[in-house]
Amino acid sequence: MLSVGILVFDDVEILDFAGPYEVFSTAARVHGRMNCNGAAANLFKCFLVAPAMRPVRTRGGMKVLPDCVLTPSSDIDVLIVPGGDVSAILNDDAVIRWIAAQHSGTVITASVCTGAFLLAKAGLLDGLDVTTHWEDQDQLQASFPTLMVKRGVAWVDCGKVVTSGGISAGIDMSLHLVERLAGPELAAATAKQMEYRWLQ
């Protein structure tokens, strides 16, 4: 089983975290059916991680209860860092240190949208090709000049680090991660189950 930890924080964009959560949880269910064992939890286990154990107020106003506070660095195989309005969380040194510590033990660390700013501040993107929401690409490049910001792409895969464009692009990236981790057949079946037109 691979654990998929998704960071949530005040002013997080809803689809940035809910999209990947849906992809990985659906992939687990579809995998169970494809293997005739019905064990949805056998492949991916998704959970929400937050700086504090209290409801998180999303950018759209929805309140979400996380599953746990910042976990030990051995507990997450795939770390997803979503975006939204990251101006406050960027200044939370404990969260930035936690992201950096998690990365040392993850199989993949990924960002959606402006979550790339958090990965960059944690020092994980230096010298890499990256992307983010089209509206924030100039600011990302100016703020972190060592990055090579790519435009017009849904995601950029640099191996252990993967970044995606904004909002719905996180779903495309997550399907790509399912393909990497569990194969193209499951990724295609997951997209079909979600009735999602996957940008590959």
PDB file of C-alpha atoms in Angstrom:
ATOM      1  CA  MET A   1       0.000   0.000   0.000  1.00  0.00           C
ATOM      2  CA  LEU A   2       1.196   3.499  -0.829  1.00  0.00           C
ATOM      3  CA  SER A   3       0.185   6.320   1.480  1.00  0.00           C
ATOM      4  CA  VAL A   4      -0.868   9.552  -0.232  1.00  0.00           C
ATOM      5  CA  GLY A   5      -0.661  12.517   2.124  1.00  0.00           C
ATOM      6  CA  ILE A   6      -2.284  15.730   0.925  1.00  0.00           C
ATOM      7  CA  LEU A   7      -1.473  18.967   2.716  1.00  0.00           C
ATOM      8  CA  VAL A   8      -4.382  21.295   3.473  1.00  0.00           C
ATOM      9  CA  PHE A   9      -4.259  24.782   4.962  1.00  0.00           C
ATOM     10  CA  ASP A  10      -6.403  27.895   5.242  1.00  0.00           C
ATOM     11  CA  ASP A  11      -7.180  29.383   1.799  1.00  0.00           C
ATOM     12  CA  VAL A  12      -6.279  26.169  -0.028  1.00  0.00           C
ATOM     13  CA  GLU A  13      -7.995  25.800  -3.424  1.00  0.00           C
ATOM     14  CA  ILE A  14     -10.675  23.115  -3.112  1.00  0.00           C
ATOM     15  CA  LEU A  15     -10.048  21.212  -6.342  1.00  0.00           C
ATOM     16  CA  ASP A  16      -6.275  21.385  -5.813  1.00  0.00           C
ATOM     17  CA  PHE A  17      -6.583  18.870  -2.975  1.00  0.00           C
ATOM     18  CA  ALA A  18      -9.968  17.266  -3.695  1.00  0.00           C
ATOM     19  CA  GLY A  19      -9.049  16.412  -7.296  1.00  0.00           C
ATOM     20  CA  PRO A  20      -5.956  14.366  -6.401  1.00  0.00           C
ATOM     21  CA  TYR A  21      -7.834  12.798  -3.465  1.00  0.00           C
ATOM     22  CA  GLU A  22     -10.573  11.660  -5.848  1.00  0.00           C
ATOM     23  CA  VAL A  23      -8.074  10.273  -8.357  1.00  0.00           C
ATOM     24  CA  PHE A  24      -6.135   8.184  -5.851  1.00  0.00           C
ATOM     25  CA  SER A  25      -9.183   6.968  -3.910  1.00  0.00           C
ATOM     26  CA  THR A  26     -10.975   6.048  -7.151  1.00  0.00           C
ATOM     27  CA  ALA A  27      -7.842   4.289  -8.410  1.00  0.00           C
ATOM     28  CA  ALA A  28      -7.805   2.207  -5.224  1.00  0.00           C
ATOM     29  CA  ARG A  29     -11.443   1.159  -5.716  1.00  0.00           C
ATOM     30  CA  VAL A  30     -10.967   0.389  -9.410  1.00  0.00           C
ATOM     31  CA  HIS A  31      -7.800  -1.580  -8.634  1.00  0.00           C
ATOM     32  CA  GLY A  32      -9.746  -3.666  -6.129  1.00  0.00           C
ATOM     33  CA  ARG A  33     -12.413  -4.471  -8.712  1.00  0.00           C
ATOM     34  CA  MET A  34      -9.869  -5.224 -11.437  1.00  0.00           C
ATOM     35  CA  ASN A  35      -8.168  -7.714  -9.128  1.00  0.00           C
ATOM     36  CA  CYS A  36     -11.454  -9.299  -8.002  1.00  0.00           C
ATOM     37  CA  ASN A  37     -10.669  -8.790  -4.344  1.00  0.00           C
ATOM     38  CA  GLY A  38     -12.695  -5.666  -3.645  1.00  0.00           C
ATOM     39  CA  ALA A  39      -9.962  -4.423  -1.331  1.00  0.00           C
ATOM     40  CA  ALA A  40     -10.016  -0.723  -2.156  1.00  0.00           C
ATOM     41  CA  ALA A  41      -7.413   0.096   0.472  1.00  0.00           C
ATOM     42  CA  ASN A  42      -4.787  -2.278  -0.919  1.00  0.00           C
ATOM     43  CA  LEU A  43      -3.178   0.154  -3.367  1.00  0.00           C
ATOM     44  CA  PHE A  44      -3.471   3.758  -2.128  1.00  0.00           C
ATOM     45  CA  LYS A  45      -4.453   5.189   1.226  1.00  0.00           C
ATOM     46  CA  CYS A  46      -5.305   8.910   1.063  1.00  0.00           C
ATOM     47  CA  PHE A  47      -5.389  11.294   3.987  1.00  0.00           C
ATOM     48  CA  LEU A  48      -5.384  15.032   4.640  1.00  0.00           C
ATOM     49  CA  VAL A  49      -2.597  16.587   6.702  1.00  0.00           C
ATOM     50  CA  ALA A  50      -2.783  20.068   8.235  1.00  0.00           C
ATOM     51  CA  PRO A  51      -0.672  22.312  10.470  1.00  0.00           C
ATOM     52  CA  ALA A  52      -3.272  21.993  13.257  1.00  0.00           C
ATOM     53  CA  MET A  53      -6.102  19.613  14.125  1.00  0.00           C
ATOM     54  CA  ARG A  54      -8.967  21.987  13.424  1.00  0.00           C
ATOM     55  CA  PRO A  55     -11.265  22.688  10.466  1.00  0.00           C
ATOM     56  CA  VAL A  56      -9.404  24.212   7.526  1.00  0.00           C
ATOM     57  CA  ARG A  57     -11.178  27.098   5.761  1.00  0.00           C
ATOM     58  CA  THR A  58     -10.724  26.684   2.021  1.00  0.00           C
ATOM     59  CA  ARG A  59     -10.440  29.524  -0.455  1.00  0.00           C
ATOM     60  CA  GLY A  60     -14.048  28.933  -1.500  1.00  0.00           C
ATOM     61  CA  GLY A  61     -15.309  28.986   2.090  1.00  0.00           C
ATOM     62  CA  MET A  62     -15.790  25.238   2.560  1.00  0.00           C
ATOM     63  CA  LYS A  63     -14.505  23.882   5.863  1.00  0.00           C
ATOM     64  CA  VAL A  64     -12.595  20.608   5.835  1.00  0.00           C
ATOM     65  CA  LEU A  65     -11.482  18.508   8.785  1.00  0.00           C
ATOM     66  CA  PRO A  66      -7.979  17.056   8.324  1.00  0.00           C
ATOM     67  CA  ASP A  67      -7.151  13.492   9.287  1.00  0.00           C
ATOM     68  CA  CYS A  68      -3.980  14.381  11.167  1.00  0.00           C
ATOM     69  CA  VAL A  69      -1.433  17.083  11.936  1.00  0.00           C
ATOM     70  CA  LEU A  70       2.011  17.195  10.330  1.00  0.00           C
ATOM     71  CA  THR A  71       3.133  13.576  10.284  1.00  0.00           C
ATOM     72  CA  PRO A  72       6.578  12.014  10.799  1.00  0.00           C
ATOM     73  CA  SER A  73       8.660  11.923   7.630  1.00  0.00           C
ATOM     74  CA  SER A  74       8.324   8.148   7.232  1.00  0.00           C
ATOM     75  CA  ASP A  75       4.532   8.138   6.980  1.00  0.00           C
ATOM     76  CA  ILE A  76       3.987   9.458   3.433  1.00  0.00           C
ATOM     77  CA  ASP A  77       4.965   7.781   0.165  1.00  0.00           C
ATOM     78  CA  VAL A  78       3.359  10.364  -2.122  1.00  0.00           C
ATOM     79  CA  LEU A  79       3.121  13.934  -0.884  1.00  0.00           C
ATOM     80  CA  ILE A  80       0.731  16.301  -2.665  1.00  0.00           C
ATOM     81  CA  VAL A  81       1.085  20.015  -1.908  1.00  0.00           C
ATOM     82  CA  PRO A  82      -1.863  21.980  -3.297  1.00  0.00           C
ATOM     83  CA  GLY A  83      -2.111  25.703  -3.917  1.00  0.00           C
ATOM     84  CA  GLY A  84      -4.613  28.478  -3.504  1.00  0.00           C
ATOM     85  CA  ASP A  85      -3.758  31.669  -1.668  1.00  0.00           C
ATOM     86  CA  VAL A  86      -0.400  30.600  -0.248  1.00  0.00           C
ATOM     87  CA  SER A  87       0.711  34.001   1.054  1.00  0.00           C
ATOM     88  CA  ALA A  88       0.215  33.029   4.714  1.00  0.00           C
ATOM     89  CA  ILE A  89       1.368  29.400   4.588  1.00  0.00           C
ATOM     90  CA  LEU A  90       4.560  30.429   2.753  1.00  0.00           C
ATOM     91  CA  ASN A  91       5.610  32.187   5.953  1.00  0.00           C
ATOM     92  CA  ASP A  92       4.921  29.185   8.179  1.00  0.00           C
ATOM     93  CA  ASP A  93       8.461  27.925   8.746  1.00  0.00           C
ATOM     94  CA  ALA A  94       7.260  24.752  10.461  1.00  0.00           C
ATOM     95  CA  VAL A  95       5.273  23.733   7.374  1.00  0.00           C
ATOM     96  CA  ILE A  96       8.152  24.537   5.007  1.00  0.00           C
ATOM     97  CA  ARG A  97      10.540  22.481   7.154  1.00  0.00           C
ATOM     98  CA  TRP A  98       7.990  19.653   7.255  1.00  0.00           C
ATOM     99  CA  ILE A  99       7.701  19.601   3.448  1.00  0.00           C
ATOM    100  CA  ALA A 100      11.485  19.422   3.131  1.00  0.00           C
ATOM    101  CA  ALA A 101      11.679  16.624   5.718  1.00  0.00           C
ATOM    102  CA  GLN A 102       8.880  14.650   4.053  1.00  0.00           C
ATOM    103  CA  HIS A 103      10.604  14.881   0.692  1.00  0.00           C
ATOM    104  CA  SER A 104      13.593  12.926   1.966  1.00  0.00           C
ATOM    105  CA  GLY A 105      11.361   9.884   2.463  1.00  0.00           C
ATOM    106  CA  THR A 106       8.785  10.156  -0.299  1.00  0.00           C
ATOM    107  CA  VAL A 107       8.650   8.220  -3.540  1.00  0.00           C
ATOM    108  CA  ILE A 108       7.135  11.303  -5.204  1.00  0.00           C
ATOM    109  CA  THR A 109       6.604  14.864  -4.001  1.00  0.00           C
ATOM    110  CA  ALA A 110       4.146  16.801  -6.142  1.00  0.00           C
ATOM    111  CA  SER A 111       2.509  20.209  -6.216  1.00  0.00           C
ATOM    112  CA  VAL A 112      -0.680  21.534  -7.734  1.00  0.00           C
ATOM    113  CA  CYS A 113      -0.982  25.155  -8.838  1.00  0.00           C
ATOM    114  CA  THR A 114       0.711  27.597  -6.436  1.00  0.00           C
ATOM    115  CA  GLY A 115       1.781  24.710  -4.244  1.00  0.00           C
ATOM    116  CA  ALA A 116       4.946  25.002  -6.359  1.00  0.00           C
ATOM    117  CA  PHE A 117       5.843  28.100  -4.332  1.00  0.00           C
ATOM    118  CA  LEU A 118       5.885  25.956  -1.173  1.00  0.00           C
ATOM    119  CA  LEU A 119       8.099  23.321  -2.786  1.00  0.00           C
ATOM    120  CA  ALA A 120      10.404  26.058  -4.081  1.00  0.00           C
ATOM    121  CA  LYS A 121      10.695  27.687  -0.668  1.00  0.00           C
ATOM    122  CA  ALA A 122      11.502  24.275   0.819  1.00  0.00           C
ATOM    123  CA  GLY A 123      14.415  24.070  -1.628  1.00  0.00           C
ATOM    124  CA  LEU A 124      13.026  21.149  -3.640  1.00  0.00           C
ATOM    125  CA  LEU A 125      12.835  22.766  -7.082  1.00  0.00           C
ATOM    126  CA  ASP A 126      16.265  24.364  -7.533  1.00  0.00           C
ATOM    127  CA  GLY A 127      17.427  23.959 -11.125  1.00  0.00           C
ATOM    128  CA  LEU A 128      14.362  21.956 -12.178  1.00  0.00           C
ATOM    129  CA  ASP A 129      11.776  22.417 -14.902  1.00  0.00           C
ATOM    130  CA  VAL A 130       8.496  23.287 -13.154  1.00  0.00           C
ATOM    131  CA  THR A 131       5.054  24.682 -13.788  1.00  0.00           C
ATOM    132  CA  THR A 132       2.202  26.315 -11.895  1.00  0.00           C
ATOM    133  CA  HIS A 133      -1.056  28.121 -12.634  1.00  0.00           C
ATOM    134  CA  TRP A 134      -0.635  30.270 -15.755  1.00  0.00           C
ATOM    135  CA  GLU A 135      -1.483  33.402 -13.778  1.00  0.00           C
ATOM    136  CA  ASP A 136       1.368  32.799 -11.314  1.00  0.00           C
ATOM    137  CA  GLN A 137       4.146  31.659 -13.643  1.00  0.00           C
ATOM    138  CA  ASP A 138       5.855  35.054 -13.916  1.00  0.00           C
ATOM    139  CA  GLN A 139       5.838  35.503 -10.145  1.00  0.00           C
ATOM    140  CA  LEU A 140       7.226  32.002  -9.571  1.00  0.00           C
ATOM    141  CA  GLN A 141      10.053  32.665 -12.020  1.00  0.00           C
ATOM    142  CA  ALA A 142      10.838  36.054 -10.486  1.00  0.00           C
ATOM    143  CA  SER A 143      10.697  34.764  -6.916  1.00  0.00           C
ATOM    144  CA  PHE A 144      12.865  31.710  -7.598  1.00  0.00           C
ATOM    145  CA  PRO A 145      15.207  32.537 -10.510  1.00  0.00           C
ATOM    146  CA  THR A 146      16.971  29.149 -10.496  1.00  0.00           C
ATOM    147  CA  LEU A 147      13.773  27.437 -11.637  1.00  0.00           C
ATOM    148  CA  MET A 148      12.886  26.896 -15.289  1.00  0.00           C
ATOM    149  CA  VAL A 149       9.154  27.627 -15.464  1.00  0.00           C
ATOM    150  CA  LYS A 150       7.391  25.835 -18.316  1.00  0.00           C
ATOM    151  CA  ARG A 151       4.257  27.296 -19.862  1.00  0.00           C
ATOM    152  CA  GLY A 152       1.385  25.665 -21.687  1.00  0.00           C
ATOM    153  CA  VAL A 153       1.761  22.251 -20.021  1.00  0.00           C
ATOM    154  CA  ALA A 154      -0.516  20.440 -17.582  1.00  0.00           C
ATOM    155  CA  TRP A 155       2.370  19.039 -15.549  1.00  0.00           C
ATOM    156  CA  VAL A 156       6.146  18.639 -15.495  1.00  0.00           C
ATOM    157  CA  ASP A 157       7.637  15.348 -14.305  1.00  0.00           C
ATOM    158  CA  CYS A 158      11.220  15.565 -13.026  1.00  0.00           C
ATOM    159  CA  GLY A 159      11.278  12.136 -11.454  1.00  0.00           C
ATOM    160  CA  LYS A 160      10.874  12.431  -7.723  1.00  0.00           C
ATOM    161  CA  VAL A 161       9.373  15.918  -8.061  1.00  0.00           C
ATOM    162  CA  VAL A 162       6.295  16.612 -10.190  1.00  0.00           C
ATOM    163  CA  THR A 163       4.560  19.988 -10.536  1.00  0.00           C
ATOM    164  CA  SER A 164       1.270  20.798 -12.225  1.00  0.00           C
ATOM    165  CA  GLY A 165      -0.652  23.761 -13.524  1.00  0.00           C
ATOM    166  CA  GLY A 166      -3.670  25.119 -11.723  1.00  0.00           C
ATOM    167  CA  ILE A 167      -6.752  23.533 -10.251  1.00  0.00           C
ATOM    168  CA  SER A 168      -8.033  20.873 -12.702  1.00  0.00           C
ATOM    169  CA  ALA A 169      -4.479  20.236 -13.976  1.00  0.00           C
ATOM    170  CA  GLY A 170      -3.892  18.525 -10.627  1.00  0.00           C
ATOM    171  CA  ILE A 171      -6.310  15.802 -11.726  1.00  0.00           C
ATOM    172  CA  ASP A 172      -4.359  15.250 -14.949  1.00  0.00           C
ATOM    173  CA  MET A 173      -1.112  15.112 -12.966  1.00  0.00           C
ATOM    174  CA  SER A 174      -2.573  12.683 -10.428  1.00  0.00           C
ATOM    175  CA  LEU A 175      -3.719  10.330 -13.185  1.00  0.00           C
ATOM    176  CA  HIS A 176      -0.172  10.525 -14.544  1.00  0.00           C
ATOM    177  CA  LEU A 177       1.129   9.581 -11.091  1.00  0.00           C
ATOM    178  CA  VAL A 178      -1.252   6.612 -10.959  1.00  0.00           C
ATOM    179  CA  GLU A 179       0.120   5.585 -14.357  1.00  0.00           C
ATOM    180  CA  ARG A 180       3.687   5.844 -13.039  1.00  0.00           C
ATOM    181  CA  LEU A 181       2.982   3.992  -9.809  1.00  0.00           C
ATOM    182  CA  ALA A 182       0.483   1.356 -10.953  1.00  0.00           C
ATOM    183  CA  GLY A 183       0.458   1.268 -14.753  1.00  0.00           C
ATOM    184  CA  PRO A 184      -1.405   2.760 -17.706  1.00  0.00           C
ATOM    185  CA  GLU A 185      -4.314   0.304 -17.559  1.00  0.00           C
ATOM    186  CA  LEU A 186      -5.311   1.425 -14.069  1.00  0.00           C
ATOM    187  CA  ALA A 187      -4.818   5.110 -14.906  1.00  0.00           C
ATOM    188  CA  ALA A 188      -7.062   4.828 -17.970  1.00  0.00           C
ATOM    189  CA  ALA A 189      -9.674   2.857 -16.022  1.00  0.00           C
ATOM    190  CA  THR A 190      -9.613   5.468 -13.244  1.00  0.00           C
ATOM    191  CA  ALA A 191     -10.152   8.321 -15.705  1.00  0.00           C
ATOM    192  CA  LYS A 192     -13.025   6.368 -17.284  1.00  0.00           C
ATOM    193  CA  GLN A 193     -14.602   5.680 -13.891  1.00  0.00           C
ATOM    194  CA  MET A 194     -14.395   9.394 -13.089  1.00  0.00           C
ATOM    195  CA  GLU A 195     -15.781  10.259 -16.565  1.00  0.00           C
ATOM    196  CA  TYR A 196     -12.795  12.578 -16.891  1.00  0.00           C
ATOM    197  CA  ARG A 197     -11.149  13.491 -20.187  1.00  0.00           C
ATOM    198  CA  TRP A 198      -7.538  13.068 -19.221  1.00  0.00           C
ATOM    199  CA  LEU A 199      -4.922  15.363 -20.801  1.00  0.00           C
ATOM    200  CA  GLN A 200      -1.974  12.977 -21.195  1.00  0.00           C
TER     201      GLN A 200
END
